[in-house]
Coordinates of C-alpha atoms in Angstrom, one line a residue:
Chain A
X1 CA -38.0 -7.2 -32.8
X2 CA -39.6 -4.8 -34.3
X3 CA -43.2 -4.1 -32.5
X4 CA -46.0 -3.1 -34.5
X5 CA -49.1 -2.4 -33.0
X6 CA -53.2 -1.6 -34.5
X7 CA -56.0 0.3 -32.8
X8 CA -59.1 -0.2 -32.7
X9 CA -59.2 -4.1 -32.4
X10 CA -62.5 -3.9 -33.0
X11 CA -65.1 -1.1 -34.9
X12 CA -68.7 -1.3 -36.0
X13 CA -70.0 1.1 -38.0
X14 CA -73.7 2.3 -39.8
X15 CA -73.1 2.0 -43.2
X16 CA -72.0 5.4 -44.9
X17 CA -69.8 6.5 -41.8
X18 CA -66.3 7.1 -41.5
X19 CA -63.8 5.4 -40.0
X20 CA -60.3 5.9 -38.9
X21 CA -57.6 3.2 -38.3
X22 CA -54.1 3.2 -36.5
X23 CA -51.0 1.7 -36.9
X24 CA -48.1 2.4 -34.8
X25 CA -44.8 0.8 -35.0
X26 CA -41.6 0.5 -33.0
X27 CA -39.0 0.9 -34.8
X28 CA -37.7 2.0 -38.8
X29 CA -39.2 0.4 -40.9
X30 CA -38.4 -0.5 -45.9
X31 CA -41.9 -1.1 -46.4
X32 CA -45.9 -0.7 -44.8
X33 CA -48.3 -2.0 -45.9
X34 CA -51.9 -2.4 -45.2
X35 CA -53.9 -5.3 -46.4
X36 CA -57.9 -6.3 -46.3
X37 CA -58.3 -9.8 -45.4
X38 CA -61.5 -11.0 -47.4
X39 CA -63.9 -14.1 -45.6
X40 CA -62.1 -16.6 -47.9
X41 CA -58.6 -15.5 -45.8
X42 CA -56.9 -14.1 -48.8
X43 CA -55.0 -10.7 -48.6
X44 CA -55.7 -8.2 -50.4
X45 CA -52.9 -5.1 -51.0
X46 CA -54.9 -2.0 -50.3
X47 CA -52.0 -0.2 -49.9
X48 CA -47.7 0.5 -49.9
X49 CA -46.9 3.6 -48.4
X50 CA -43.2 3.6 -46.8
X51 CA -43.6 7.3 -45.9
X52 CA -46.4 9.5 -47.2
X53 CA -50.2 9.8 -48.2
X54 CA -52.4 7.8 -51.0
X55 CA -55.7 7.7 -52.2
X56 CA -57.6 4.9 -53.9
X57 CA -61.4 5.4 -54.1
X58 CA -63.0 5.6 -50.6
X59 CA -59.9 4.5 -48.8
X60 CA -56.9 6.7 -48.1
X61 CA -54.0 6.3 -46.2
X62 CA -51.2 7.7 -44.2
X63 CA -48.1 7.0 -43.2
X64 CA -45.5 9.3 -40.5
X65 CA -42.3 7.5 -40.8
X66 CA -40.4 9.3 -38.5
X67 CA -43.1 9.4 -35.6
X68 CA -43.4 6.0 -36.5
X69 CA -47.4 5.4 -37.7
X70 CA -49.7 5.0 -39.8
X71 CA -53.5 5.8 -40.9
X72 CA -56.1 4.1 -43.1
X73 CA -59.1 6.3 -43.3
X74 CA -62.0 4.1 -45.0
X75 CA -64.8 6.9 -45.8
X76 CA -68.7 6.3 -46.6
X77 CA -68.4 2.9 -45.7
X78 CA -70.3 0.2 -47.3
X79 CA -71.2 -3.6 -46.0
X80 CA -68.3 -5.1 -48.8
X81 CA -65.5 -3.2 -46.1
X82 CA -66.1 -5.2 -43.2
X83 CA -63.4 -7.9 -42.8
X84 CA -60.2 -7.9 -41.0
X85 CA -57.6 -5.1 -41.9
X86 CA -53.9 -5.5 -41.3
X87 CA -51.0 -3.5 -41.3
X88 CA -47.1 -4.8 -42.1
X89 CA -43.8 -3.9 -41.8
X90 CA -40.5 -4.4 -43.2
X91 CA -37.9 -4.3 -41.5
X92 CA -34.5 -2.3 -42.5
X93 CA -32.5 -5.6 -41.8
X94 CA -35.0 -8.5 -42.3
X95 CA -35.0 -10.4 -45.7
X96 CA -38.8 -11.0 -46.6
X97 CA -40.0 -10.5 -43.5
X98 CA -43.2 -9.2 -42.9
X99 CA -44.5 -8.8 -39.2
X100 CA -48.2 -7.8 -38.8
X101 CA -49.9 -6.2 -36.2
X102 CA -52.7 -8.5 -34.5
X103 CA -55.3 -6.7 -37.0
X104 CA -58.5 -4.6 -36.5
X105 CA -61.9 -6.4 -37.0
X106 CA -64.4 -4.1 -39.0
X107 CA -68.2 -4.7 -39.0
X108 CA -69.8 -2.7 -41.5
X109 CA -74.1 -3.0 -40.7
X110 CA -76.8 -2.0 -43.1
Chain B
X1 CA -50.3 -10.7 -65.2
X2 CA -51.3 -13.5 -63.1
X3 CA -51.3 -13.8 -59.2
X4 CA -49.9 -15.4 -56.7
X5 CA -51.5 -19.3 -57.2
X6 CA -51.1 -22.0 -54.2
X7 CA -51.5 -25.1 -54.4
X8 CA -53.9 -27.0 -52.8
X9 CA -56.5 -24.9 -50.9
X10 CA -57.8 -27.0 -49.1
X11 CA -56.1 -30.2 -47.3
X12 CA -57.0 -32.5 -44.4
X13 CA -53.9 -34.9 -42.9
X14 CA -53.8 -36.8 -39.3
X15 CA -51.7 -36.6 -36.8
X16 CA -47.8 -37.5 -37.7
X17 CA -48.0 -37.3 -41.7
X18 CA -45.9 -35.0 -43.5
X19 CA -47.3 -32.3 -46.1
X20 CA -46.4 -30.7 -49.2
X21 CA -47.6 -26.8 -49.8
X22 CA -46.6 -25.5 -53.0
X23 CA -46.5 -21.7 -54.4
X24 CA -46.4 -20.1 -57.4
X25 CA -45.1 -16.7 -57.3
X26 CA -45.8 -13.7 -60.2
X27 CA -44.1 -13.8 -63.1
X28 CA -40.7 -12.2 -62.7
X29 CA -41.0 -11.6 -59.0
X30 CA -37.6 -13.7 -57.9
X31 CA -38.5 -13.4 -53.8
X32 CA -41.4 -16.2 -51.7
X33 CA -42.1 -15.6 -48.2
X34 CA -44.2 -18.3 -46.1
X35 CA -46.5 -17.2 -43.4
X36 CA -49.0 -19.1 -41.3
X37 CA -51.9 -18.0 -39.5
X38 CA -53.8 -18.7 -36.6
X39 CA -56.4 -17.5 -34.3
X40 CA -54.0 -17.5 -31.3
X41 CA -51.1 -16.0 -33.1
X42 CA -52.1 -14.3 -35.9
X43 CA -49.7 -13.8 -39.2
X44 CA -46.8 -15.4 -38.4
X45 CA -43.4 -15.1 -40.8
X46 CA -42.3 -19.1 -42.0
X47 CA -39.1 -18.4 -44.3
X48 CA -38.2 -16.3 -47.0
X49 CA -36.3 -17.4 -50.6
X50 CA -34.5 -16.1 -53.3
X51 CA -32.9 -17.5 -56.4
X52 CA -33.2 -21.2 -54.9
X53 CA -31.4 -19.5 -51.3
X54 CA -33.4 -19.4 -47.9
X55 CA -32.3 -16.0 -46.4
X56 CA -34.9 -15.3 -43.5
X57 CA -36.0 -18.1 -41.3
X58 CA -38.7 -17.4 -38.3
X59 CA -39.5 -18.9 -35.1
X60 CA -40.6 -22.3 -36.5
X61 CA -39.1 -26.1 -35.2
X62 CA -37.2 -27.8 -37.6
X63 CA -40.6 -29.6 -38.9
X64 CA -41.3 -27.2 -41.0
X65 CA -39.2 -26.3 -44.2
X66 CA -38.9 -25.1 -47.5
X67 CA -36.9 -24.5 -51.0
X68 CA -36.8 -22.5 -54.0
X69 CA -37.2 -23.6 -57.6
X70 CA -35.1 -22.1 -60.2
X71 CA -38.5 -21.0 -61.8
X72 CA -39.0 -19.0 -58.4
X73 CA -42.0 -21.6 -57.3
X74 CA -41.6 -22.4 -53.7
X75 CA -42.3 -25.5 -51.4
X76 CA -42.9 -26.1 -47.8
X77 CA -43.1 -29.1 -46.1
X78 CA -44.4 -30.1 -42.7
X79 CA -43.2 -33.4 -41.5
X80 CA -44.4 -35.0 -38.3
X81 CA -48.0 -33.3 -38.0
X82 CA -49.3 -32.3 -34.5
X83 CA -52.9 -30.7 -34.2
X84 CA -51.3 -27.3 -33.5
X85 CA -49.9 -27.2 -37.5
X86 CA -53.5 -26.9 -38.1
X87 CA -54.0 -23.1 -40.0
X88 CA -54.0 -20.9 -43.1
X89 CA -50.6 -20.7 -44.6
X90 CA -49.9 -18.0 -47.0
X91 CA -47.1 -17.5 -49.6
X92 CA -46.2 -13.8 -50.6
X93 CA -44.0 -13.0 -53.9
X94 CA -42.4 -9.6 -54.4
X95 CA -39.6 -8.4 -57.1
X96 CA -36.6 -8.3 -54.4
X97 CA -37.1 -8.8 -50.6
X98 CA -36.0 -5.8 -49.2
X99 CA -38.5 -3.4 -49.7
X100 CA -40.6 -4.4 -52.4
X101 CA -44.3 -4.3 -52.2
X102 CA -45.6 -8.7 -51.4
X103 CA -48.3 -9.7 -53.6
X104 CA -50.1 -12.7 -51.1
X105 CA -51.9 -15.9 -52.6
X106 CA -54.6 -17.2 -51.5
X107 CA -54.2 -19.6 -48.8
X108 CA -53.7 -22.9 -48.1
X109 CA -56.0 -24.2 -45.2
X110 CA -54.7 -26.9 -43.6
X111 CA -56.6 -28.7 -40.3
X112 CA -54.7 -32.0 -39.1
X113 CA -56.9 -34.4 -37.1

């Protein structure tokens, strides 16, 4: 099956810093999503981005489908950005099965 | 529009018991997928339902089963609970399963003692 690798596994940032999270995947995908998991466990949708670039406030994402990677940018980080960020992909031959990466644990310190 | 809802939010069961979890999708969404999250295995796909039919299944034993009703609400059942079934169970809904964005509920945290 498809492999999804996220890097780095852990990231410690000072408030105000910028960062880039990476997601590599091993096959063609129909769908790529970025999520933020809050401390209570809920997955919050950040981006639905099978290709191209999107921005939402201090967050932006880029997916280069032909090279099989996606990047999530966090600018001017805040303590509320802390948590685990997941990348998940849906392959062309799969019904409803998102394949998740292992996540990047982000800690933003004041 | 109301989001995906899951009940109950927390559950404590004893080994050998069975449990049923419920998921109500976003209005208009017909695809429901279920996932298990554990510290050791991460987020793993259990199964997907669309129009009351299971179209995809992950690599879990037969103790894990599910169903979907005509109103798209879904339930999953775990029989003969084991300690290793302790996990956060998440369901997600989407308009259509092949490419559309999935939206997740808050999850049910199951503890097996």
